[in-house]
Structures are given as structure tokens and as C-alpha cells.
Short mmCIF file of C-alpha atoms and ligand atoms in Angstrom, two decimals:
data_model
loop_
_atom_site.label_atom_id
_atom_site.label_comp_id
_atom_site.label_asym_id
_atom_site.label_seq_id
_atom_site.Cartn_x
_atom_site.Cartn_y
_atom_site.Cartn_z
CA MET A 56 0.00 0.00 0.00
CA GLU A 57 2.85 2.33 0.71
CA GLN A 58 3.93 2.52 -2.89
CA VAL A 59 0.40 2.95 -4.04
CA LEU A 60 0.09 6.19 -2.19
CA GLN A 61 2.41 8.18 -4.39
CA LEU A 62 0.92 11.54 -5.12
CA ASP A 63 1.81 14.11 -7.66
CA PRO A 64 2.58 17.36 -5.81
CA ARG A 65 0.99 19.29 -8.65
CA LEU A 66 -2.31 17.78 -7.67
CA MET A 67 -2.04 19.21 -4.22
CA GLY A 68 -2.83 22.80 -5.10
CA GLY A 69 -5.89 24.28 -3.53
CA GLY A 70 -5.07 22.99 -0.08
CA VAL A 71 -2.98 20.19 1.19
CA GLY A 72 -3.13 17.95 4.22
CA PHE A 73 -0.23 16.33 5.91
CA GLN A 74 -1.71 13.04 4.82
CA ASP A 75 -1.01 14.09 1.25
CA ALA A 76 2.55 14.99 1.97
CA GLU A 77 2.91 11.81 3.95
CA ALA A 78 1.67 9.81 1.05
CA GLU A 79 4.34 11.27 -1.17
CA ILE A 80 6.97 10.70 1.47
CA VAL A 81 5.93 7.17 2.19
CA GLY A 82 5.81 6.42 -1.48
CA ASN A 83 9.43 7.37 -1.77
CA GLY A 84 10.58 5.04 0.92
CA LEU A 85 10.90 7.72 3.60
CA VAL A 86 8.65 6.16 6.11
CA ASP A 87 11.20 5.58 8.89
CA PRO A 88 11.74 9.15 10.08
CA LEU A 89 8.04 9.82 9.82
CA GLU A 90 7.27 7.04 12.21
CA ASP A 91 8.65 9.42 14.78
CA VAL A 92 6.26 12.27 14.08
CA ASN A 93 2.56 12.57 14.48
CA GLN A 94 1.30 11.03 11.27
CA LEU A 95 -2.14 12.51 11.71
CA ALA A 96 -0.83 16.04 12.05
CA SER A 97 -2.08 18.69 9.66
CA VAL A 98 0.33 20.31 7.27
CA SER A 99 -0.10 23.63 9.01
CA SER A 100 1.36 22.21 12.21
CA LEU A 101 4.53 21.07 10.45
CA GLY A 102 5.88 24.41 9.28
CA PHE A 103 5.28 28.10 9.25
CA TRP A 104 4.74 30.98 6.90
CA ASP A 105 7.31 33.72 6.65
CA GLY A 106 5.44 36.27 4.65
CA SER A 107 4.34 34.39 1.56
CA LYS A 108 7.01 31.71 1.89
CA TRP A 109 6.37 28.39 3.66
CA TYR A 110 9.10 26.73 5.71
CA TRP A 111 8.89 23.12 6.84
CA SER A 112 9.68 22.54 10.48
CA LEU A 113 9.57 18.89 11.43
CA ASP A 114 10.09 17.69 14.98
CA TRP A 115 11.44 14.21 15.60
CA LYS A 116 11.00 12.10 18.68
CA ARG A 117 14.57 10.87 18.52
CA ALA A 118 17.89 11.99 17.15
CA LEU A 119 18.25 11.26 13.45
CA ARG A 120 20.79 8.68 12.39
CA PRO A 121 23.08 9.35 9.41
CA ARG A 122 20.78 7.37 7.15
CA ASP A 123 17.79 9.34 8.46
CA VAL A 124 19.55 12.59 7.61
CA GLU A 125 19.92 11.43 4.01
CA ASP A 126 16.26 10.52 3.97
CA LEU A 127 15.36 13.88 5.44
CA ASP A 128 17.25 15.67 2.68
CA HIS A 129 15.37 13.59 0.19
CA LEU A 130 12.12 14.34 1.95
CA LEU A 131 12.73 18.07 1.95
CA SER A 132 13.65 17.98 -1.72
CA ILE A 133 10.25 16.42 -2.41
CA VAL A 134 8.08 18.59 -0.20
CA GLY A 135 10.07 21.61 -1.31
CA HIS A 136 8.25 21.35 -4.65
CA VAL A 137 4.86 21.46 -3.02
CA SER A 138 3.09 24.78 -3.35
CA LEU A 139 0.79 25.43 -0.43
CA ASP A 140 -2.23 27.65 -0.60
CA VAL A 141 -2.43 29.87 2.45
CA SER A 142 -6.16 30.45 2.00
CA SER A 143 -7.18 26.77 1.91
CA SER A 144 -7.64 24.32 4.71
CA ASP A 145 -6.29 20.76 4.76
CA LYS A 146 -8.27 18.04 3.05
CA PHE A 147 -7.79 14.50 1.78
CA ILE A 148 -6.85 14.02 -1.85
CA TRP A 149 -6.62 10.62 -3.57
CA ALA A 150 -4.47 11.48 -6.55
CA PRO A 151 -4.87 8.25 -8.53
CA ASP A 152 -8.53 9.12 -9.09
CA LYS A 153 -9.10 12.14 -11.27
CA ASN A 154 -11.91 13.25 -8.98
CA GLY A 155 -9.60 13.13 -5.97
CA ARG A 156 -11.70 10.42 -4.35
CA PHE A 157 -10.68 6.92 -3.40
CA SER A 158 -12.14 4.18 -5.61
CA VAL A 159 -11.57 0.47 -6.08
CA SER A 160 -10.84 1.07 -9.73
CA SER A 161 -8.13 3.62 -8.95
CA ILE A 162 -6.39 1.44 -6.40
CA THR A 163 -6.55 -1.50 -8.82
CA LYS A 164 -4.75 0.57 -11.42
CA GLU A 165 -2.15 1.59 -8.86
CA LEU A 166 -1.65 -2.01 -7.81
CA ASP A 167 -1.16 -2.93 -11.45
CA LYS A 168 1.77 -0.52 -11.62
CA THR A 169 3.51 -2.08 -8.65
CA SER A 170 2.68 -5.68 -9.46
CA PRO A 171 1.77 -6.28 -13.09
CA MET A 172 0.81 -9.83 -12.26
CA VAL A 173 -2.07 -8.90 -10.01
CA SER A 174 -4.69 -8.20 -12.59
CA SER A 175 -2.99 -8.43 -15.93
CA ASP A 176 -4.47 -10.33 -18.82
CA ILE A 177 -3.10 -13.65 -17.71
CA PHE A 178 -5.90 -14.03 -15.21
CA LYS A 179 -8.58 -13.55 -17.80
CA SER A 180 -8.20 -17.15 -18.81
CA LEU A 181 -8.77 -18.24 -15.23
CA TRP A 182 -12.34 -17.14 -14.63
CA LYS A 183 -14.07 -19.36 -17.16
CA GLY A 184 -16.40 -21.27 -14.88
CA LEU A 185 -14.79 -24.60 -15.77
CA VAL A 186 -14.24 -25.51 -12.14
CA PRO A 187 -16.13 -24.44 -9.00
CA HIS A 188 -15.58 -20.82 -8.15
CA ARG A 189 -13.73 -21.61 -4.94
CA ILE A 190 -11.16 -23.55 -6.98
CA ASP A 191 -10.68 -20.59 -9.33
CA ILE A 192 -10.06 -18.39 -6.29
CA PHE A 193 -7.68 -20.94 -4.84
CA VAL A 194 -5.65 -21.02 -8.08
CA TRP A 195 -5.65 -17.23 -8.21
CA PHE A 196 -4.20 -17.16 -4.70
CA ALA A 197 -1.62 -19.78 -5.65
CA LEU A 198 -0.52 -17.78 -8.69
CA MET A 199 -0.10 -14.70 -6.55
CA GLY A 200 1.84 -16.61 -3.91
CA LYS A 201 -0.82 -15.97 -1.30
CA LEU A 202 -1.38 -19.50 -0.03
CA ASN A 203 -0.44 -20.34 3.52
CA THR A 204 2.39 -22.64 2.60
CA LYS A 205 4.76 -23.63 5.38
CA GLY A 206 7.39 -21.30 3.94
CA LYS A 207 4.99 -18.41 4.28
CA LEU A 208 3.92 -19.40 7.79
CA VAL A 209 7.57 -19.37 8.81
CA ARG A 210 8.02 -15.91 7.32
CA LEU A 211 5.06 -14.75 9.37
CA SER A 212 6.59 -16.38 12.46
CA ILE A 213 3.51 -18.57 12.87
CA ILE A 214 5.52 -21.80 12.81
CA PRO A 215 9.23 -22.27 13.56
CA PRO A 216 11.75 -22.51 10.69
CA SER A 217 12.32 -26.15 11.55
CA GLU A 218 8.80 -26.91 10.28
CA ALA A 219 9.17 -25.23 6.90
CA SER A 220 9.90 -28.35 4.90
CA CYS A 221 7.68 -29.58 2.08
CA SER A 222 4.73 -31.71 3.19
CA PHE A 223 5.48 -34.21 0.43
CA CYS A 224 9.24 -34.72 0.29
CA LYS A 225 10.41 -33.02 3.52
CA GLN A 226 13.53 -31.94 1.65
CA HIS A 227 12.82 -28.40 0.51
CA ILE A 228 11.17 -25.28 1.82
CA GLU A 229 7.48 -25.50 1.04
CA ASP A 230 6.46 -22.63 -1.22
CA GLU A 231 4.05 -22.55 -4.16
CA GLU A 232 6.71 -23.22 -6.77
CA HIS A 233 8.15 -26.24 -5.02
CA LEU A 234 4.85 -27.66 -3.81
CA PHE A 235 3.04 -27.42 -7.14
CA ILE A 236 5.83 -27.85 -9.70
CA HIS A 237 9.20 -29.02 -8.53
CA CYS A 238 8.49 -31.51 -5.80
CA GLU A 239 8.97 -35.07 -6.99
CA LEU A 240 5.35 -35.98 -6.32
CA SER A 241 4.01 -32.96 -8.18
CA ARG A 242 6.31 -33.46 -11.16
CA LYS A 243 5.11 -37.02 -11.49
CA LEU A 244 1.51 -35.86 -11.61
CA TRP A 245 2.24 -33.27 -14.30
CA TYR A 246 4.29 -35.72 -16.36
CA TRP A 247 1.58 -38.35 -16.08
CA TRP A 248 -0.84 -35.85 -17.63
CA PHE A 249 1.62 -34.92 -20.39
CA ALA A 250 2.31 -38.59 -21.12
CA LEU A 251 -1.42 -39.21 -21.63
CA TRP A 252 -1.27 -36.92 -24.62
CA ASP A 253 2.26 -37.80 -25.78
CA ILE A 254 3.49 -34.34 -24.94
CA SER A 255 7.04 -33.41 -23.92
CA TRP A 256 7.05 -30.46 -21.58
CA VAL A 257 9.78 -28.73 -19.62
CA LEU A 258 8.24 -27.40 -16.46
CA PRO A 259 9.19 -23.74 -15.96
CA ARG A 260 10.55 -22.33 -12.73
CA SER A 261 7.48 -20.41 -11.67
CA LEU A 262 3.84 -21.27 -11.37
CA LYS A 263 2.89 -18.13 -13.20
CA ASP A 264 5.03 -19.14 -16.18
CA LEU A 265 3.46 -22.58 -16.18
CA PHE A 266 0.02 -20.98 -16.20
CA LEU A 267 1.02 -18.75 -19.11
CA GLN A 268 2.37 -21.70 -21.08
CA TRP A 269 -0.64 -23.79 -20.21
CA ASN A 270 -3.05 -21.43 -21.84
CA ASN A 271 -1.30 -21.59 -25.19
CA CYS A 272 -3.19 -24.75 -25.88
CA HIS A 273 -4.20 -25.21 -29.51
CA ALA A 274 -6.91 -27.77 -29.34
CA ASP A 275 -10.52 -28.08 -30.32
CA CYS A 276 -13.06 -26.40 -28.17
CA PHE A 277 -13.97 -29.23 -25.82
CA PHE A 278 -10.45 -30.48 -25.20
CA LYS A 279 -9.28 -26.92 -24.69
CA LYS A 280 -11.70 -26.68 -21.80
CA VAL A 281 -10.49 -30.02 -20.47
CA TRP A 282 -6.92 -28.80 -20.71
CA LYS A 283 -7.56 -25.50 -18.95
CA ALA A 284 -9.63 -27.07 -16.21
CA THR A 285 -6.92 -29.64 -15.58
CA PHE A 286 -4.42 -26.98 -14.56
CA CYS A 287 -6.71 -25.92 -11.75
CA ILE A 288 -7.61 -29.49 -10.88
CA ILE A 289 -4.00 -30.64 -10.58
CA LEU A 290 -3.20 -27.71 -8.31
CA TRP A 291 -6.30 -28.35 -6.23
CA THR A 292 -5.57 -32.09 -6.01
CA LEU A 293 -2.01 -31.43 -4.85
CA TRP A 294 -3.21 -28.91 -2.27
CA LYS A 295 -5.87 -31.31 -0.94
CA GLU A 296 -3.25 -34.05 -0.75
CA ARG A 297 -0.89 -31.72 1.07
CA ASN A 298 -3.61 -30.85 3.60
CA ALA A 299 -4.59 -34.49 4.05
CA ARG A 300 -0.98 -35.33 4.87
CA VAL A 301 -0.53 -32.37 7.20
CA PHE A 302 -3.81 -32.49 9.07
CA SER A 303 -5.04 -36.08 8.81
CA ASN A 304 -1.87 -38.02 8.19
CA ILE A 305 -3.49 -39.62 5.13
CA VAL A 306 -1.30 -40.38 2.11
CA CYS A 307 -2.57 -41.15 -1.40
CA SER A 308 -0.57 -43.07 -3.97
CA ASP A 309 0.42 -41.60 -7.33
CA LYS A 310 -2.32 -43.63 -9.00
CA GLN A 311 -4.93 -42.39 -6.55
CA LEU A 312 -3.92 -38.80 -7.23
CA GLN A 313 -4.19 -39.40 -10.97
CA ASP A 314 -7.63 -40.92 -10.54
CA MET A 315 -8.70 -37.97 -8.38
CA VAL A 316 -7.68 -35.57 -11.14
CA LEU A 317 -9.78 -37.49 -13.67
CA LEU A 318 -12.66 -37.89 -11.24
CA ARG A 319 -12.80 -34.18 -10.47
CA LEU A 320 -12.57 -33.43 -14.16
CA CYS A 321 -15.56 -35.70 -14.83
CA TRP A 322 -17.59 -34.12 -12.01
CA TRP A 323 -17.03 -30.65 -13.33
CA ILE A 324 -17.41 -31.48 -17.02
CA LYS A 325 -21.02 -32.24 -16.11
CA GLY A 326 -21.48 -28.55 -15.38
CA TRP A 327 -20.26 -27.45 -18.82
CA GLN A 328 -23.37 -28.49 -20.71
CA ASP A 329 -21.25 -30.19 -23.36
CA PRO A 330 -22.54 -33.58 -24.48
CA PHE A 331 -20.02 -35.91 -22.89
CA PRO A 332 -20.97 -39.56 -23.24
CA TYR A 333 -18.52 -41.18 -20.86
CA SER A 334 -18.86 -42.05 -17.20
CA SER A 335 -16.06 -41.28 -14.76
CA ASN A 336 -15.25 -45.00 -14.68
CA GLU A 337 -14.77 -45.00 -18.42
CA VAL A 338 -12.58 -41.91 -18.30
CA MET A 339 -10.39 -43.39 -15.57
CA LEU A 340 -10.01 -46.55 -17.58
CA ASN A 341 -9.34 -44.74 -20.81
CA PRO A 342 -8.52 -41.03 -20.28
CA LYS A 343 -7.94 -40.62 -24.01
CA CYS A 344 -11.68 -40.54 -24.54
CA LEU A 345 -11.45 -36.97 -23.22
CA LYS A 346 -9.76 -36.01 -26.44
CA GLY A 347 -11.39 -38.23 -29.01
CA CYS A 348 -14.73 -37.38 -27.52
CA LEU A 349 -17.32 -36.60 -30.12
CA ALA A 350 -18.56 -33.83 -27.89
CA ALA A 351 -15.40 -32.10 -28.98
CA GLY A 352 -16.47 -32.06 -32.57
CA ARG A 353 -19.64 -30.25 -31.76
CA ASN A 354 -18.14 -26.88 -32.50
CA VAL A 355 -15.63 -28.00 -35.09
CA ASN A 356 -17.54 -30.33 -37.38
CA PRO A 357 -21.16 -29.88 -36.46
CA ALA A 358 -22.96 -33.15 -36.84
CA PRO A 359 -26.54 -33.97 -36.01
CA SER A 360 -26.59 -35.62 -32.63
CA HIS A 361 -28.54 -38.63 -33.95
CA GLU A 362 -25.52 -39.59 -36.03
CA ILE A 363 -23.24 -39.77 -33.02
CA PRO A 364 -22.91 -43.40 -31.95
CA LEU A 365 -22.71 -42.84 -28.20
CA TRP A 366 -22.73 -45.64 -25.69
CA SER A 367 -26.16 -46.10 -24.22
CA PRO A 368 -27.05 -48.15 -21.15
CA PRO A 369 -29.08 -51.35 -21.51
CA PRO A 370 -32.71 -51.45 -20.33
CA GLN A 371 -33.40 -52.13 -16.69
CA SER A 372 -32.62 -55.71 -15.62
CA SER A 373 -30.39 -56.12 -18.66
CA PHE A 374 -26.63 -56.12 -18.93
CA LYS A 375 -24.58 -55.01 -21.90
CA TRP A 376 -21.24 -56.26 -23.15
CA ASN A 377 -19.08 -54.09 -25.37
CA THR A 378 -16.25 -55.99 -27.02
CA ASP A 379 -13.43 -55.00 -29.30
CA ALA A 380 -10.20 -56.27 -30.82
CA SER A 381 -6.88 -54.64 -31.59
CA LEU A 382 -4.02 -55.60 -33.90
CA ASP A 383 -0.38 -54.64 -33.93
CA PRO A 384 0.77 -55.65 -37.43
CA ILE A 385 4.38 -54.65 -36.75
CA ARG A 386 4.77 -57.01 -33.83
CA SER A 387 2.20 -59.48 -35.21
CA ARG A 388 0.16 -59.33 -32.06
CA SER A 389 -3.58 -59.26 -31.48
CA ALA A 390 -5.65 -58.68 -28.37
CA ILE A 391 -9.25 -58.43 -27.27
CA GLY A 392 -11.06 -56.41 -24.66
CA GLY A 393 -14.54 -56.25 -23.23
CA VAL A 394 -16.60 -54.54 -20.58
CA LEU A 395 -19.92 -55.55 -19.04
CA ARG A 396 -22.16 -52.81 -17.65
CA ASP A 397 -25.54 -52.68 -15.99
CA SER A 398 -28.39 -50.30 -16.75
CA PHE A 399 -26.78 -47.60 -14.57
CA GLY A 400 -23.55 -47.79 -16.54
CA ASN A 401 -21.69 -49.46 -13.68
CA PHE A 402 -18.84 -51.73 -14.67
CA MET A 403 -19.44 -55.34 -13.68
CA CYS A 404 -16.68 -57.16 -15.48
CA ILE A 405 -13.76 -56.28 -17.74
CA PHE A 406 -11.24 -58.34 -19.66
CA SER A 407 -8.12 -57.50 -21.63
CA CYS A 408 -6.27 -60.43 -23.20
CA PRO A 409 -3.63 -61.15 -25.82
CA ILE A 410 -4.76 -63.71 -28.41
CA PRO A 411 -3.11 -65.54 -31.33
CA HIS A 412 -2.50 -63.18 -34.24
CA LEU A 413 -5.69 -63.02 -36.31
CA GLU A 414 -7.15 -60.69 -38.92
CA ILE A 415 -9.42 -58.06 -37.38
CA ASN A 416 -12.88 -59.58 -38.01
CA SER A 417 -11.74 -62.92 -36.65
CA ALA A 418 -10.29 -61.21 -33.60
CA GLU A 419 -13.63 -59.45 -33.09
CA VAL A 420 -15.37 -62.82 -33.09
CA TYR A 421 -12.80 -63.97 -30.54
CA ALA A 422 -13.75 -61.03 -28.31
CA LEU A 423 -17.45 -61.92 -28.52
CA PHE A 424 -16.58 -65.57 -27.87
CA ARG A 425 -14.74 -64.57 -24.67
CA ALA A 426 -17.63 -62.42 -23.46
CA VAL A 427 -20.11 -65.23 -24.08
CA LYS A 428 -17.92 -67.71 -22.21
CA ILE A 429 -17.63 -65.38 -19.21
CA SER A 430 -21.40 -64.86 -19.23
CA LEU A 431 -22.09 -68.60 -19.27
CA SER A 432 -19.80 -69.04 -16.27
CA SER A 433 -21.74 -66.62 -14.07
CA PRO A 434 -25.31 -67.40 -12.91
CA LEU A 435 -25.72 -63.78 -11.88
CA ILE A 436 -25.01 -62.68 -15.43
CA ASN A 437 -26.64 -65.39 -17.49
CA SER A 438 -29.94 -65.18 -15.61
CA ASN A 439 -30.47 -61.69 -17.05
CA HIS A 440 -31.10 -60.42 -20.52
CA LEU A 441 -27.79 -59.73 -22.23
CA ILE A 442 -26.81 -57.47 -25.09
CA PHE A 443 -23.51 -57.99 -26.87
CA GLU A 444 -22.35 -54.92 -28.76
CA SER A 445 -19.49 -55.02 -31.25
CA ASP A 446 -18.24 -52.46 -33.73
CA SER A 447 -17.46 -55.19 -36.29
CA ALA A 448 -20.40 -55.57 -38.68
CA ASN A 449 -18.92 -58.80 -40.07
CA ALA A 450 -18.44 -60.42 -36.67
CA VAL A 451 -22.02 -59.56 -35.67
CA LYS A 452 -23.37 -60.83 -39.00
CA TRP A 453 -21.53 -64.16 -38.75
CA CYS A 454 -22.65 -64.69 -35.14
CA ASN A 455 -26.28 -64.00 -35.99
CA GLU A 456 -26.34 -66.30 -39.03
CA ARG A 457 -27.18 -69.98 -38.63
CA SER A 458 -24.04 -70.92 -40.56
CA GLY A 459 -21.26 -69.43 -42.60
CA GLY A 460 -18.30 -67.26 -41.71
CA PRO A 461 -14.58 -68.09 -42.03
CA TRP A 462 -13.96 -71.81 -41.64
CA ASN A 463 -11.23 -71.29 -39.06
CA LEU A 464 -13.78 -69.58 -36.81
CA ASN A 465 -16.30 -72.40 -36.96
CA PHE A 466 -15.69 -73.56 -33.42
CA MET A 467 -16.12 -70.11 -31.89
CA LEU A 468 -19.05 -69.14 -34.11
CA ASN A 469 -20.94 -72.35 -33.36
CA PHE A 470 -20.26 -71.93 -29.66
CA ILE A 471 -21.65 -68.38 -29.74
CA ARG A 472 -24.70 -69.37 -31.85
CA SER A 473 -25.48 -72.21 -29.51
CA ALA A 474 -25.15 -70.04 -26.41
CA ILE A 475 -27.31 -67.25 -27.82
CA HIS A 476 -30.09 -69.53 -29.00
CA SER A 477 -30.07 -72.17 -26.30
CA HIS A 478 -28.45 -71.02 -23.10
CA LEU A 479 -28.64 -67.26 -22.86
CA ASN A 480 -31.38 -64.68 -23.20
CA ALA A 481 -29.21 -62.53 -25.43
CA LYS A 482 -28.78 -60.70 -28.70
CA ILE A 483 -25.71 -59.51 -30.60
CA ILE A 484 -25.84 -56.12 -32.26
CA HIS A 485 -23.54 -53.88 -34.23
CA LYS A 486 -22.78 -50.36 -33.00
CA GLY A 487 -20.26 -47.75 -34.20
CA ARG A 488 -16.84 -47.23 -32.68
CA GLY A 489 -17.92 -44.17 -30.70
CA SER A 490 -19.89 -46.37 -28.32
CA ASN A 491 -16.99 -48.72 -27.80
CA ALA A 492 -14.24 -46.59 -26.29
CA VAL A 493 -13.71 -48.64 -23.14
CA ALA A 494 -13.57 -51.98 -24.92
CA ASP A 495 -11.24 -50.43 -27.49
CA ALA A 496 -8.88 -49.26 -24.72
CA LEU A 497 -8.95 -52.66 -23.07
CA ALA A 498 -8.17 -54.37 -26.36
CA LYS A 499 -5.28 -51.99 -27.04
CA SER A 500 -3.81 -52.51 -23.60
CA GLY A 501 -4.10 -56.25 -24.18
CA ILE A 502 -1.49 -55.94 -26.93
CA ARG A 503 1.12 -55.20 -24.26
CA ARG A 504 0.04 -57.98 -21.91
CA GLU A 505 1.73 -61.30 -21.53
CA ASN A 506 -1.24 -62.89 -19.73
CA ASP A 507 -5.00 -62.62 -19.71
CA PHE A 508 -6.53 -60.01 -17.45
CA MET A 509 -10.09 -60.28 -16.21
CA ALA A 510 -11.78 -58.65 -13.25
CA TRP A 511 -15.21 -58.70 -11.69
CA LEU A 512 -16.05 -55.29 -10.27
ZN1 ZN B 676 8.72 -31.51 -1.86
#
């Protein structure tokens, strides 16, 4: 505030109060000597008129030190330029406002001069309503270095210096830069996010620089929102983790922190009014659906919503399988994946398995075959109506025909036909890839597996 109070002596004509002179003095770093005079004194009590000439006469409560004498010379050189009006009485003047009155707008402009970061354009990209307002405010505080980190609490003498170390690593002073960027735990969280999108990123020294870089995101409209929100969410997740460790002695793993970032993102995406077809479970299983999401294309390649093949839940008391296959022609590997969900979209079972190298339609049949086998093995599942959804039109056609299909698939096709017609209350339907993101991700991850993975959830 001291620097804000700089006044232009030319504005002081027509009467001047000591407060005005003080403001000028304080603004020039001359506050020490003045602490020894009555700061509420009027100008008229701090000097005298000799004819038409005004002389300053300042009394000090203590003897001035050599440094004070230098400051006093400086002070007198400043107030020496002030022209006093003998006919006017003292009054308050707030020079930064052209009307002489204090206003929020005027002090904001003054603050901008002393700290360009406070309200410069960089914050405009913060207040977008992508996360709850309290999180926006939290991030704003973090960017300004106003959070009560341990480093700050030590500076304020609230905690002893021995307690200043980072709540995560205990090896560095805890300030915003270390806590949110440079600590090992924080870096891992940022790099996990970058790795999701195959991005190489050198984290800058300061949080403000990271925020500036972050907002140079060139993506489509939906993913841009995801990207911007994630900056706030990562900061918030790290801060919550820090508080949980400090106050509750609860520690989350790296994976749990990553899941919390995605979970919060999914919660808050719901408030954006963008059509986002995936549940939080699906996003955590396959975060890439945040980018490939067809909601993203809404503003880029407008398409009628009825053409978008979104996943839809099965009717009540029914379960739905989505299956898919993936090939890696370079390594001659194939894999299948599948997910079973109930009418609320809850995951019930997932599998992700490497299989012998097959062409894609055959691999898709293999995926359906595996889902049928799992269903037959579970009374809970096979007592309900089942829907098998695949994005392979050929695989669905072969399964639904009484005969036909590639000869090498005869065993699997006959097994599926028999199960559908004799043992299960089920149907097999074809649906576009957009509805199959989870199964697709499971199939792709199966390429890297050595063994079958299956889980009941
Ligand atoms: Zn640390």
C-alpha cells in the first residue's frame, strides 16, 4: 500500500493535508523518520509561513541517524516542490482518481503498476467457470503466492523454521513453486498428464510461467476446456493431498492422485453443458476418450446428434457387453477387450487379453466368444437379458447367421450361436466405434500384456 500512495505534488494545489505529503513521502521510501512524528498532524502544524514563503519545520522524537539525515534531505527535496495555498484548509486528496476520491478502480490501477501480475491479462483465462468458483479463487491465490504454505507461515513467524519443509518430500522449503511444480510428487503428476497426450514439456521455474504456457493450448473447443480445467484441478488435487498429509496423516498413492484428477474433471465437465458420453469409470479406464470425444467435434464439425454413436445403457434388468479387438501388425500381435455394464452404466466385469495373431474380423469374433464364455460361467449374469455390442459388422453378421463365416472360426461361431439360442437370453448387435471406447482401450492394452486379465467389479 505504501507505494500505491504516491501523489503528484501538482495535484495538491488548492489545499494540502499532511496526509497528502505523507503519502508522497511514504511512497518514496521515507517512512522511517516519519514514524517518529505525528502522522495525523495537519500540514499547518509542520511548518510556518514567513510572509508568503512556507518553511517546513519537522520535529522528531529521537535523534536522526546518518541514514535518516539522508532521507530527510530527500524528503525536503520532495516537499520543497509542493506549493501550499495559504487560503485553503487541509483536506484529503486521492491522486490516482481524477476526482480526488478513493475508488476500487483507482487502487486496482495503482496495484497494477507495482505488481503487473495482479490483474494483468493472464488471469482472464482463469475465470471461465470450468471448475467451482472456490477452486478458481484458490488457483488465483496460488498464482499470486498468497497461499499459507509452510514457507509463508515461517516468514510470518507462525511456525518455527524447523517446520518449513515440504509436506510431500520433507527436503525443501514449502512454497508454491516447489509444492506445485518441482516436488517429486508434483512433477510425477504433471508428467503423467503430459504422457497421456504424448506431450514433452519442460516445467518452468514459476507457477505463473506454467500458467502462461498452459493457456497456449491449440486444441478443439472441448479439449481446450479439459486442458484449462486440468491446470486448476492438478493444483487443487495437490493442495488437498498436502492438507490431508498435514492435518489427517493420510497419504494417497500416485495412481490415486491421478484418478482424483480425472474424477474431479468428470464431475465438473457435467457442469459445462457439453454432451459428454462417458462415465467417470470409463474416463479413468481410458482417459484418451477426453480427447477423441465426439462432444469435442460439436463446435468443429457440427454433426446432427442422432448420427453420433454414443454408448447407451441397456434397459433395466439387462446387462450389456461391449467388445473389441486390436491388432499390432508390426509385432504381429492381437488382443481383445470387453466390458460388461448394468443399466446404470456401472462396470461389472472387464477383460483385456492377448490372443493368437488373427485378422481383425476374426479377432472381433474372438472377443465376442470370450464375453459369451464369461457370461455362461456366471449365474448372476446369465440369468439376465444380455446385449452384446461389437463395432465389427462382419463379426455380428456371422454370429447372428445360422451358418457361414470363415472356416477357421467355426468352433467359436458355433459356440456363440449355440449359447445365444439355447443357453442365454441374449442378442448380438452392431454399433459404431464411438460407443466402444472402453472396450477399445482394453483391447489396445491387451497388446502389451503377456497374460490374460479379467476382473469382476
Ligand atoms: Zn517436496
